[in-house]
Coordinates of C-alpha atoms in Angstrom, one line a residue:
Chain A
M1 CA 139.5 195.5 339.3
T2 CA 137.2 198.4 339.1
V3 CA 134.1 198.6 337.0
P4 CA 132.3 201.8 336.3
K5 CA 129.2 202.0 338.4
Q6 CA 126.2 201.6 336.3
A7 CA 123.0 203.5 336.8
G8 CA 120.8 200.5 336.7
R9 CA 122.0 197.2 338.3
P10 CA 122.3 194.4 335.7
R11 CA 119.6 191.9 335.9
R12 CA 120.3 188.8 338.0
R13 CA 121.4 185.9 335.9
D14 CA 120.3 182.4 336.5
P15 CA 123.5 180.4 336.6
R16 CA 121.7 177.4 335.3
T17 CA 120.5 178.9 332.0
T18 CA 123.0 181.6 331.3
R19 CA 126.5 180.2 330.7
T20 CA 129.5 182.3 331.4
P21 CA 132.2 182.6 328.8
G22 CA 134.4 180.6 331.2
G23 CA 132.0 177.7 330.9
T24 CA 133.5 176.2 327.7
W25 CA 137.0 176.5 329.3
A26 CA 135.7 174.7 332.3
D27 CA 134.4 171.9 330.0
L28 CA 137.7 171.6 328.3
V29 CA 139.9 171.6 331.4
L30 CA 137.5 169.1 333.1
L31 CA 137.6 166.7 330.1
L32 CA 141.4 166.9 330.1
I33 CA 141.6 166.0 333.8
G34 CA 139.0 163.3 333.3
A35 CA 141.0 161.7 330.5
C36 CA 144.0 161.6 332.8
F37 CA 141.9 159.8 335.4
L38 CA 140.5 157.4 332.9
L39 CA 143.8 156.3 331.2
P40 CA 145.0 153.9 333.9
L41 CA 141.6 152.4 334.1
L42 CA 141.5 152.0 330.4
W43 CA 144.4 149.7 330.6
L44 CA 142.5 147.5 333.0
V45 CA 139.6 147.0 330.5
L46 CA 141.7 146.7 327.3
A47 CA 144.2 144.3 328.8
S48 CA 141.5 142.0 330.2
L49 CA 140.2 141.6 326.6
D50 CA 143.7 141.1 325.1
P51 CA 145.3 137.7 325.2
A52 CA 148.6 139.3 324.4
A53 CA 148.4 142.1 326.9
G54 CA 151.4 144.0 328.3
H55 CA 151.7 147.1 330.4
A56 CA 150.6 149.5 327.8
A57 CA 147.0 150.4 327.0
K58 CA 146.4 149.3 323.4
V59 CA 143.4 148.1 321.5
P60 CA 143.6 144.3 321.4
Q61 CA 144.5 142.9 318.0
Q62 CA 142.4 139.8 318.6
P63 CA 140.0 140.8 321.4
G64 CA 138.5 137.9 323.3
L65 CA 137.4 136.6 326.6
D66 CA 140.3 134.1 326.9
N67 CA 141.7 135.9 329.9
F68 CA 138.4 135.6 331.7
A69 CA 138.1 132.0 330.8
A70 CA 141.6 131.3 332.1
V71 CA 141.0 132.7 335.5
L72 CA 137.6 131.2 336.0
T73 CA 138.9 128.2 338.0
P74 CA 138.2 127.2 341.5
E75 CA 141.8 127.8 342.8
L76 CA 142.4 131.0 341.0
L77 CA 139.1 132.8 341.3
F78 CA 136.2 131.1 343.2
R79 CA 138.0 130.1 346.4
P80 CA 139.6 133.5 346.9
L81 CA 136.3 135.3 346.1
W82 CA 134.5 133.0 348.5
N83 CA 137.1 133.8 351.2
S84 CA 136.6 137.5 350.5
L85 CA 132.9 137.0 350.9
L86 CA 133.3 135.2 354.2
L87 CA 135.7 137.9 355.5
S88 CA 133.6 140.8 354.3
A89 CA 130.2 139.5 355.2
G90 CA 131.5 138.3 358.6
T91 CA 133.1 141.7 359.3
G92 CA 129.9 143.4 358.2
M93 CA 127.7 141.4 360.5
V94 CA 130.0 141.6 363.6
T95 CA 130.4 145.3 363.1
L96 CA 126.7 146.0 362.6
A97 CA 125.7 143.9 365.6
A98 CA 128.2 145.6 367.9
A99 CA 127.5 149.0 366.5
V100 CA 123.7 148.7 366.9
L101 CA 124.1 147.5 370.5
A102 CA 126.5 150.4 371.3
A103 CA 124.5 153.0 369.5
Y104 CA 121.3 152.3 371.5
P105 CA 122.3 153.6 374.9
L106 CA 124.4 156.4 373.3
S107 CA 121.4 157.5 371.3
R108 CA 118.6 157.0 373.9
Y109 CA 120.1 157.9 377.3
R110 CA 121.7 161.2 378.4
S111 CA 124.9 160.8 380.3
R112 CA 128.1 162.6 380.9
F113 CA 129.7 159.5 379.5
N114 CA 128.4 159.9 375.9
T115 CA 130.4 162.8 374.6
P116 CA 133.8 161.7 375.7
F117 CA 133.0 158.2 374.4
M118 CA 132.1 159.5 371.0
Y119 CA 135.1 161.7 370.8
G120 CA 137.3 158.9 372.0
I121 CA 135.9 156.7 369.2
L122 CA 136.4 159.4 366.6
F123 CA 140.0 159.6 367.8
G124 CA 140.3 155.9 367.1
T125 CA 139.4 156.4 363.5
C126 CA 142.4 158.7 363.2
L127 CA 145.0 156.0 364.0
P128 CA 146.9 154.9 360.9
V129 CA 145.8 151.2 360.6
T130 CA 148.9 150.3 358.6
A131 CA 151.0 151.4 361.7
I132 CA 149.1 149.0 363.8
M133 CA 149.7 146.0 361.6
V134 CA 153.1 145.1 363.0
P135 CA 151.9 145.2 366.7
V136 CA 148.7 143.3 365.7
Y137 CA 150.9 140.6 364.1
G138 CA 152.7 140.4 367.4
L139 CA 149.5 140.2 369.4
F140 CA 148.1 137.5 367.1
V141 CA 151.3 135.5 367.5
Q142 CA 151.0 135.7 371.3
L143 CA 147.3 134.8 371.3
Q144 CA 147.9 132.1 368.7
L145 CA 145.3 133.6 366.4
L146 CA 147.5 133.8 363.3
D147 CA 146.0 132.4 360.2
S148 CA 142.5 132.4 361.8
L149 CA 139.7 133.7 359.7
P150 CA 137.4 134.5 362.6
A151 CA 140.1 136.4 364.4
T152 CA 140.9 138.4 361.2
V153 CA 137.1 139.1 361.0
L154 CA 137.2 140.4 364.6
F155 CA 140.2 142.6 363.9
L156 CA 138.6 144.0 360.8
A157 CA 135.4 144.6 362.7
A158 CA 137.3 146.5 365.4
T159 CA 138.9 148.8 362.8
S160 CA 135.6 149.6 361.1
L161 CA 133.6 149.9 364.4
P162 CA 134.4 153.6 365.3
M163 CA 133.0 154.8 362.0
A164 CA 130.1 152.4 362.1
I165 CA 129.1 153.4 365.7
W166 CA 129.0 157.1 364.6
M167 CA 126.9 156.4 361.5
T168 CA 124.5 154.0 363.4
R169 CA 124.0 156.5 366.2
N170 CA 123.2 159.2 363.7
F171 CA 120.6 157.0 362.0
M172 CA 119.1 155.9 365.4
D173 CA 118.9 159.6 366.5
D174 CA 116.6 160.1 363.5
V175 CA 114.1 157.5 364.8
P176 CA 111.8 159.3 367.3
V177 CA 111.7 157.9 370.8
A178 CA 107.9 158.3 370.7
V179 CA 107.4 155.2 368.6
E180 CA 109.3 153.2 371.1
E181 CA 107.4 154.5 374.0
A182 CA 104.2 153.3 372.4
A183 CA 105.6 149.8 372.4
W184 CA 106.7 150.0 376.0
V185 CA 103.2 151.0 377.0
D186 CA 102.0 147.8 375.3
G187 CA 104.4 145.9 377.6
A188 CA 107.3 145.3 375.2
S189 CA 110.8 145.2 376.7
R190 CA 113.5 147.5 375.5
L191 CA 115.1 144.8 373.5
A192 CA 111.8 143.8 371.9
A193 CA 111.1 147.5 371.0
L194 CA 114.6 147.8 369.5
S195 CA 114.3 144.8 367.3
S196 CA 110.7 145.1 366.3
I197 CA 110.3 148.8 366.0
V198 CA 113.5 150.8 365.9
L199 CA 115.7 148.5 363.7
P200 CA 113.1 148.1 360.9
L201 CA 112.6 151.9 360.8
M202 CA 116.3 152.4 360.3
R203 CA 116.8 149.6 357.8
P204 CA 118.1 151.8 355.0
G205 CA 120.7 153.3 357.3
L206 CA 121.8 149.9 358.5
G207 CA 122.1 148.8 354.9
V208 CA 124.5 151.7 354.3
V209 CA 126.6 150.9 357.3
F210 CA 126.8 147.2 356.3
I211 CA 127.7 148.0 352.7
F212 CA 130.2 150.6 353.9
V213 CA 132.0 148.0 356.1
F214 CA 131.7 145.3 353.5
I215 CA 133.4 147.4 350.8
Q216 CA 136.1 148.3 353.2
A217 CA 136.8 144.7 354.1
W218 CA 136.5 143.5 350.5
G219 CA 139.2 145.9 349.3
N220 CA 141.5 145.5 352.3
F221 CA 144.8 144.0 351.3
F222 CA 147.2 144.7 354.1
V223 CA 145.3 143.1 357.0
P224 CA 144.7 139.6 355.4
F225 CA 148.2 139.8 353.8
V226 CA 149.7 140.0 357.3
L227 CA 147.3 137.9 359.3
L228 CA 146.3 135.0 357.0
L229 CA 149.1 132.8 356.0
S230 CA 147.7 129.7 354.3
E231 CA 146.8 130.0 350.7
G232 CA 143.4 128.3 351.2
K233 CA 142.2 131.1 353.5
Q234 CA 143.4 134.1 351.6
P235 CA 140.9 136.5 350.1
A236 CA 141.1 137.7 346.5
A237 CA 142.9 140.9 347.5
V238 CA 145.9 138.7 348.6
S239 CA 145.7 135.9 346.1
I240 CA 145.8 138.5 343.3
F241 CA 149.1 139.7 344.7
S242 CA 150.8 136.2 344.5
F243 CA 149.3 135.9 341.1
F244 CA 151.1 139.1 340.2
G245 CA 154.4 137.9 341.6
Q246 CA 154.3 134.4 340.2
H247 CA 153.0 134.9 336.7
G248 CA 153.5 138.7 336.5
A249 CA 155.7 138.8 333.5
V250 CA 153.5 136.8 331.3
A251 CA 149.9 137.0 332.4
Y252 CA 148.9 140.7 332.5
G253 CA 145.7 140.0 330.6
Q254 CA 144.7 137.5 333.3
L255 CA 145.6 139.8 336.1
A256 CA 143.4 142.5 334.5
A257 CA 140.5 140.1 334.0
F258 CA 140.8 138.9 337.6
S259 CA 141.0 142.5 338.8
I260 CA 137.8 143.3 337.0
L261 CA 135.9 140.3 338.3
Y262 CA 137.1 141.0 341.8
S263 CA 136.1 144.7 341.6
I264 CA 132.6 144.2 340.2
P265 CA 130.9 143.5 343.6
V266 CA 132.2 146.6 345.3
L267 CA 131.4 148.8 342.2
A268 CA 127.9 147.5 342.3
L269 CA 127.5 148.0 346.0
Y270 CA 128.9 151.5 345.7
V271 CA 126.3 152.4 343.0
I272 CA 123.5 151.0 345.2
V273 CA 124.5 153.2 348.1
A274 CA 125.3 156.3 346.0
R275 CA 121.9 156.0 344.3
G276 CA 120.0 155.3 347.5
S277 CA 121.5 158.0 349.7
G278 CA 122.1 160.5 346.9
N279 CA 125.3 161.3 348.7
S280 CA 128.4 159.4 347.9
L281 CA 130.1 161.2 350.7
A282 CA 128.4 158.8 353.1
L283 CA 131.1 156.4 352.0
A284 CA 133.9 158.9 352.5
G285 CA 136.8 157.2 354.0
A286 CA 135.2 153.8 353.7
V287 CA 136.5 152.8 350.4
R288 CA 140.1 153.5 351.2
G289 CA 141.8 150.6 352.9
Chain B
M1 CA 123.5 159.5 393.1
P2 CA 121.7 156.7 395.0
A3 CA 123.3 153.3 394.6
H4 CA 120.3 151.7 392.8
H5 CA 120.3 154.6 390.4
R6 CA 124.0 154.1 389.5
R7 CA 123.4 150.4 389.1
R8 CA 120.7 151.1 386.6
Q9 CA 123.0 153.5 384.8
V10 CA 125.7 150.8 384.5
F11 CA 123.1 148.2 383.4
R12 CA 121.8 150.6 380.7
Y13 CA 125.2 150.8 379.2
L14 CA 125.8 147.1 379.1
P15 CA 125.1 146.9 375.3
V16 CA 128.2 149.0 374.7
L17 CA 130.3 146.2 376.1
P18 CA 130.9 144.1 372.9
A19 CA 132.0 147.2 371.0
V20 CA 134.3 148.4 373.8
L21 CA 135.8 144.9 374.2
L22 CA 136.6 144.7 370.4
L23 CA 138.1 148.2 370.4
L24 CA 140.2 147.5 373.6
V25 CA 141.5 144.1 372.5
F26 CA 142.1 144.8 368.8
L27 CA 142.9 148.6 368.6
A28 CA 144.0 149.9 372.0
G29 CA 145.8 146.6 372.8
P30 CA 148.0 146.6 369.8
V31 CA 148.9 150.3 370.3
L32 CA 149.9 149.7 373.9
W33 CA 151.7 146.5 372.8
A34 CA 153.6 148.5 370.2
F35 CA 155.0 150.9 372.7
H36 CA 156.0 147.9 374.9
A37 CA 157.5 145.8 372.1
S38 CA 159.5 148.8 370.8
L39 CA 161.4 148.7 374.0
T40 CA 162.4 145.0 373.5
N41 CA 164.4 143.1 371.0
A42 CA 161.5 140.9 370.0
G43 CA 162.1 139.0 366.7
L44 CA 160.0 137.3 364.1
T45 CA 161.7 133.9 364.5
G46 CA 164.4 132.3 366.7
R47 CA 165.4 133.0 370.2
H48 CA 164.1 136.6 370.4
A49 CA 160.7 135.5 369.2
R50 CA 160.1 133.3 372.3
N51 CA 161.9 135.3 374.9
P52 CA 162.3 139.0 373.9
E53 CA 164.6 140.9 376.2
W54 CA 164.0 144.4 377.5
V55 CA 166.4 146.8 375.8
G56 CA 165.0 150.2 376.9
L57 CA 165.4 152.9 374.3
E58 CA 167.9 151.1 372.2
N59 CA 165.6 150.7 369.2
Y60 CA 164.9 154.5 369.3
Q61 CA 168.6 155.3 369.5
R62 CA 169.1 153.0 366.5
L63 CA 166.4 154.9 364.7
L64 CA 168.2 158.1 365.2
Q65 CA 171.5 156.6 363.9
D66 CA 170.0 154.6 361.0
P67 CA 170.3 156.8 357.9
V68 CA 167.1 155.1 356.5
F69 CA 164.8 156.5 359.2
P70 CA 165.3 160.2 358.6
L71 CA 165.1 159.5 354.9
S72 CA 161.9 157.6 355.4
L73 CA 160.4 160.3 357.6
A74 CA 161.3 162.9 355.0
L75 CA 159.7 160.8 352.2
T76 CA 156.6 160.4 354.3
V77 CA 156.3 164.2 354.7
L78 CA 157.0 164.6 351.0
F79 CA 154.3 162.0 350.2
V80 CA 151.7 163.5 352.4
A81 CA 152.5 167.1 351.4
G82 CA 152.7 166.3 347.7
S83 CA 149.9 163.9 347.2
A84 CA 147.4 164.9 349.9
V85 CA 147.9 168.5 350.9
L86 CA 148.9 169.8 347.5
G87 CA 147.7 167.2 345.0
Q88 CA 144.4 165.8 346.2
N89 CA 143.3 168.9 348.1
V90 CA 144.0 171.5 345.4
L91 CA 142.9 169.3 342.5
G92 CA 139.8 168.2 344.4
L93 CA 138.9 171.9 345.0
A94 CA 139.7 172.8 341.4
L95 CA 137.5 170.0 340.1
A96 CA 134.6 171.0 342.4
V97 CA 134.8 174.6 341.3
L98 CA 135.1 173.7 337.6
M99 CA 132.2 171.3 337.9
R100 CA 129.9 174.2 338.8
R101 CA 130.7 176.0 335.7
A102 CA 130.8 173.2 333.2
R103 CA 127.9 171.5 331.4
P104 CA 126.1 169.0 333.7
V105 CA 126.9 166.1 331.4
V106 CA 130.6 166.9 331.4
S107 CA 130.8 167.2 335.2
A108 CA 128.9 164.0 335.7
T109 CA 131.1 162.1 333.3
V110 CA 134.4 163.4 334.7
G111 CA 133.1 163.0 338.2
T112 CA 132.4 159.3 337.5
A113 CA 136.0 158.8 336.2
V114 CA 137.4 160.4 339.3
V115 CA 135.3 158.5 341.7
A116 CA 136.0 155.2 339.8
A117 CA 139.7 155.4 340.7
W118 CA 138.7 155.8 344.3
V119 CA 136.1 153.1 344.6
L120 CA 138.2 150.3 343.1
P121 CA 139.9 148.0 345.6
E122 CA 143.2 149.5 346.6
I123 CA 145.3 146.6 345.2
V124 CA 143.6 146.8 341.7
A125 CA 144.2 150.6 341.7
A126 CA 147.8 149.9 342.6
F127 CA 148.2 147.4 339.7
A128 CA 146.7 149.9 337.2
A129 CA 149.0 152.6 338.5
Y130 CA 152.0 150.2 338.2
A131 CA 151.2 149.3 334.6
F132 CA 150.6 153.0 333.8
F133 CA 154.1 154.1 335.0
S134 CA 156.1 151.0 334.1
R135 CA 158.8 151.1 331.4
D136 CA 156.6 149.8 328.6
G137 CA 153.4 151.3 330.1
T138 CA 150.8 153.7 328.9
L139 CA 152.6 156.9 330.0
N140 CA 155.7 156.1 328.0
Q141 CA 153.5 155.0 325.1
L142 CA 151.7 158.4 325.1
L143 CA 154.9 160.4 325.6
G144 CA 156.5 158.4 322.8
R145 CA 153.9 159.8 320.4
F146 CA 155.4 163.2 321.1
G147 CA 158.9 161.9 320.5
A148 CA 159.9 161.7 324.2
A149 CA 162.5 159.1 325.1
E150 CA 161.4 156.1 327.2
T151 CA 161.9 156.6 330.9
D152 CA 161.6 154.0 333.7
W153 CA 159.5 156.2 335.9
L154 CA 159.3 153.8 338.8
Y155 CA 163.1 153.7 339.0
A156 CA 164.1 157.1 337.9
V157 CA 161.5 159.1 340.0
P158 CA 159.8 156.6 342.3
M159 CA 158.4 159.3 344.7
A160 CA 156.9 161.3 341.8
A161 CA 155.3 158.2 340.5
V162 CA 153.7 157.1 343.8
I163 CA 152.6 160.7 344.6
L164 CA 150.9 161.1 341.2
A165 CA 149.3 157.6 341.6
N166 CA 148.0 158.6 345.0
V167 CA 146.6 161.8 343.7
W168 CA 144.8 159.8 341.0
R169 CA 143.5 157.4 343.6
G170 CA 142.5 159.8 346.3
T171 CA 141.3 163.0 344.8
A172 CA 137.7 161.9 344.6
F173 CA 137.4 162.2 348.4
S174 CA 138.4 165.9 348.4
M175 CA 136.3 166.5 345.3
L176 CA 133.2 165.2 347.1
V177 CA 133.9 167.2 350.3
Y178 CA 134.3 170.4 348.3
R179 CA 131.3 169.8 346.1
A180 CA 129.2 169.5 349.2
A181 CA 130.9 172.6 350.7
L182 CA 130.4 174.7 347.6
N183 CA 126.7 173.7 347.5
G184 CA 126.4 175.3 351.0
V185 CA 127.8 178.7 349.9
P186 CA 124.8 181.1 349.8
A187 CA 124.3 182.1 346.1
E188 CA 123.3 185.7 347.2
L189 CA 126.9 186.2 348.5
T190 CA 128.7 185.4 345.2
E191 CA 125.9 187.0 343.2
A192 CA 126.3 190.3 345.1
A193 CA 130.1 190.2 344.6
H194 CA 129.5 189.6 340.9
V195 CA 127.2 192.6 340.7
D196 CA 129.8 194.7 342.4
G197 CA 132.2 193.8 339.7
A198 CA 134.4 191.1 341.3
G199 CA 136.0 188.8 338.8
A200 CA 135.8 185.0 339.1
W201 CA 139.2 184.7 340.8
Q202 CA 138.3 187.5 343.3
R203 CA 135.0 185.9 344.2
L204 CA 136.8 182.6 344.7
A205 CA 139.6 184.1 346.9
F206 CA 137.6 186.6 348.9
I207 CA 134.1 185.1 349.2
T208 CA 134.0 181.3 348.5
L209 CA 137.2 180.2 350.1
P210 CA 136.7 182.1 353.4
V211 CA 133.1 180.7 353.6
I212 CA 134.3 177.1 353.2
R213 CA 137.4 177.4 355.3
G214 CA 136.0 175.0 357.9
S215 CA 135.6 172.3 355.2
I216 CA 139.1 173.0 353.9
A217 CA 140.6 172.5 357.3
T218 CA 138.6 169.3 358.0
N219 CA 139.5 167.9 354.5
L220 CA 143.2 168.7 355.0
M221 CA 143.2 166.8 358.3
L222 CA 141.4 163.8 356.9
V223 CA 143.4 163.4 353.7
T224 CA 146.6 163.8 355.7
L225 CA 145.6 161.0 358.0
Q226 CA 144.5 158.8 355.1
T227 CA 147.7 159.4 353.2
L228 CA 149.9 158.8 356.2
A229 CA 148.6 155.2 356.3
V230 CA 149.0 154.4 352.6
F231 CA 150.9 151.1 352.2
T232 CA 149.5 148.9 349.4
L233 CA 149.9 151.5 346.6
I234 CA 153.6 152.0 347.3
W235 CA 154.3 148.4 348.1
V236 CA 152.9 147.2 344.7
M237 CA 154.4 150.0 342.6
T238 CA 157.9 150.2 344.0
A239 CA 158.1 148.0 347.2
G240 CA 159.9 151.0 348.7
G241 CA 162.7 151.0 346.2
P242 CA 164.9 151.6 344.5
A243 CA 167.5 151.8 347.3
N244 CA 164.8 152.9 349.8
G245 CA 163.9 155.8 347.4
S246 CA 160.2 155.5 348.2
T247 CA 160.3 153.8 351.6
T248 CA 157.7 155.8 353.7
L249 CA 157.2 154.9 357.3
P250 CA 154.5 152.2 356.9
V251 CA 156.8 150.5 354.3
L252 CA 159.8 150.8 356.6
A253 CA 157.9 149.4 359.6
Y254 CA 156.7 146.5 357.4
Q255 CA 160.2 145.8 356.0
E256 CA 162.0 145.9 359.4
A257 CA 159.4 143.7 361.1
F258 CA 158.7 141.1 358.4
K259 CA 161.5 141.2 355.9
F260 CA 164.3 141.5 358.4
G261 CA 162.4 139.8 361.2
D262 CA 163.1 142.6 363.7
I263 CA 159.8 143.1 365.4
G264 CA 161.2 145.3 368.1
Y265 CA 162.8 147.7 365.7
G266 CA 159.7 147.6 363.4
T267 CA 157.4 148.4 366.2
A268 CA 159.6 151.4 367.1
V269 CA 159.0 152.7 363.6
A270 CA 155.3 151.9 363.9
S271 CA 155.2 153.7 367.3
V272 CA 156.6 156.9 365.7
L273 CA 153.9 156.6 363.0
I274 CA 151.2 156.0 365.6
L275 CA 152.3 159.1 367.5
I276 CA 152.3 161.3 364.4
G277 CA 148.8 160.0 363.6
A278 CA 147.7 160.6 367.2
L279 CA 148.9 164.2 366.9
F280 CA 147.0 164.9 363.8
G281 CA 144.0 163.1 365.3
A282 CA 144.0 165.3 368.4
A283 CA 144.3 168.4 366.1
Y284 CA 141.4 167.1 364.1
L285 CA 139.2 166.7 367.2
R286 CA 140.1 170.2 368.3
L287 CA 139.1 171.5 365.0
L288 CA 135.7 169.8 365.1
R289 CA 135.0 171.2 368.6
E290 CA 135.9 174.7 367.4
Q291 CA 133.6 174.4 364.4
K292 CA 130.7 173.3 366.6
P293 CA 129.7 176.3 368.7

């Protein structure tokens, strides 16, 4: 496309105040795409309020909280959620502890060992976890760890460790060594300096890592589905599935209500992190099981 | 290096040990065990569960003869190409570009809707997608308004349904990557092109895309790896059916190992998937090294 050369260059436009003619089109197209993204979620909300819910999204004839009331029982909701909490908080703590310990030498000492280690770890994040589930099941059978909550926590921690070590090391790199040196001069050991000076300074970062791992574990279906057999130990991600299978044909409203109650904690945590860091990309890859 | 020096070096790296142990036992261990078990006839129950026998490459030979394996490999390629490379990647870029031109309130609202599908737990997203595509679901209800006949999407076109569902679920990641990348494109560059008379498409094709090509490559690699591992979405929506019509490699590995109890054969499938993942992983690391001067 050629445009006749003008004698005087047009004045620069500020893209924030001057809207191009394409802007309205962009609005329309975006709203259309947004509507497509919203539709499946709409079903979730409408069905949860509809005692006679089916597959289709429709405004309930007699909206009510009956579905929520029906799932608010110890076996259906509270025990699975408690199991989810144990699993996710346990995974978060084990991961964070191991990641902080590992990040310290990687951040503070120079060695030929660091770069290959970090790249090896990054490579670990690339392995498709679903492909590992069959061999992990085999391993758990041999070690007699099947149906063990602590062992499942350790496995989940291992899968989230690579990303957690990367993030923790980056956060630790941001804490200047100088503040630690002051503590050493006063006679503090490395461990004391780490726990009393470095960790408090990187508390927001550690919060992000913990929430990141927590959300990942909370939403994980496949790992507990394969490794935890007894109903009493299964987290909400798995109990919701048996719910679907057993009462699927009749209780869509309850399924939707359960889904919402189960999703609220991670939605809240996500908002906290997105607000805090101003960059939701910090959670990239974390939320997907 | 003097001995006491080296000892101190080892001592200094002691804190890495818990992480290394966890990674070795629970990640590297299973991967090695997979390659080993795929050479045996290990079973889920019965005689072969306790005493698996060495069968060499028998499982892999079976893979090549089994008509389901090539089908499942092709479906995996279709799933990754359709939902990740084409769907999430292109739609994510389109959303990011449109969001810069639209009113802030519109882009914020639409951004929230897109991210919501991504933040929800996978199983909840899978239920929502299942309800959307099912016979008496929202999609048919909408199409019915326009007079279209009811279709059972999950049976008639299972791959199209799971691909669209995964686009819905995963596009937020690409959108966020590209929003960050576009923010990094110097405004003077596109401004100058605009002044020289380049249209919007020309600026996108000749200025913006070349500048962010590093982000495009990284994003393609990451969404490919993420999509390669998708299990729950497909399992809930179609369980791999009908007649293996949506059985991707993770679903096939699960079915062989746990439904048919053939751990040896299932781990052979898993090993192939691990190898594909490792290949993409290696390519990804190379890409990162090239990008970092």
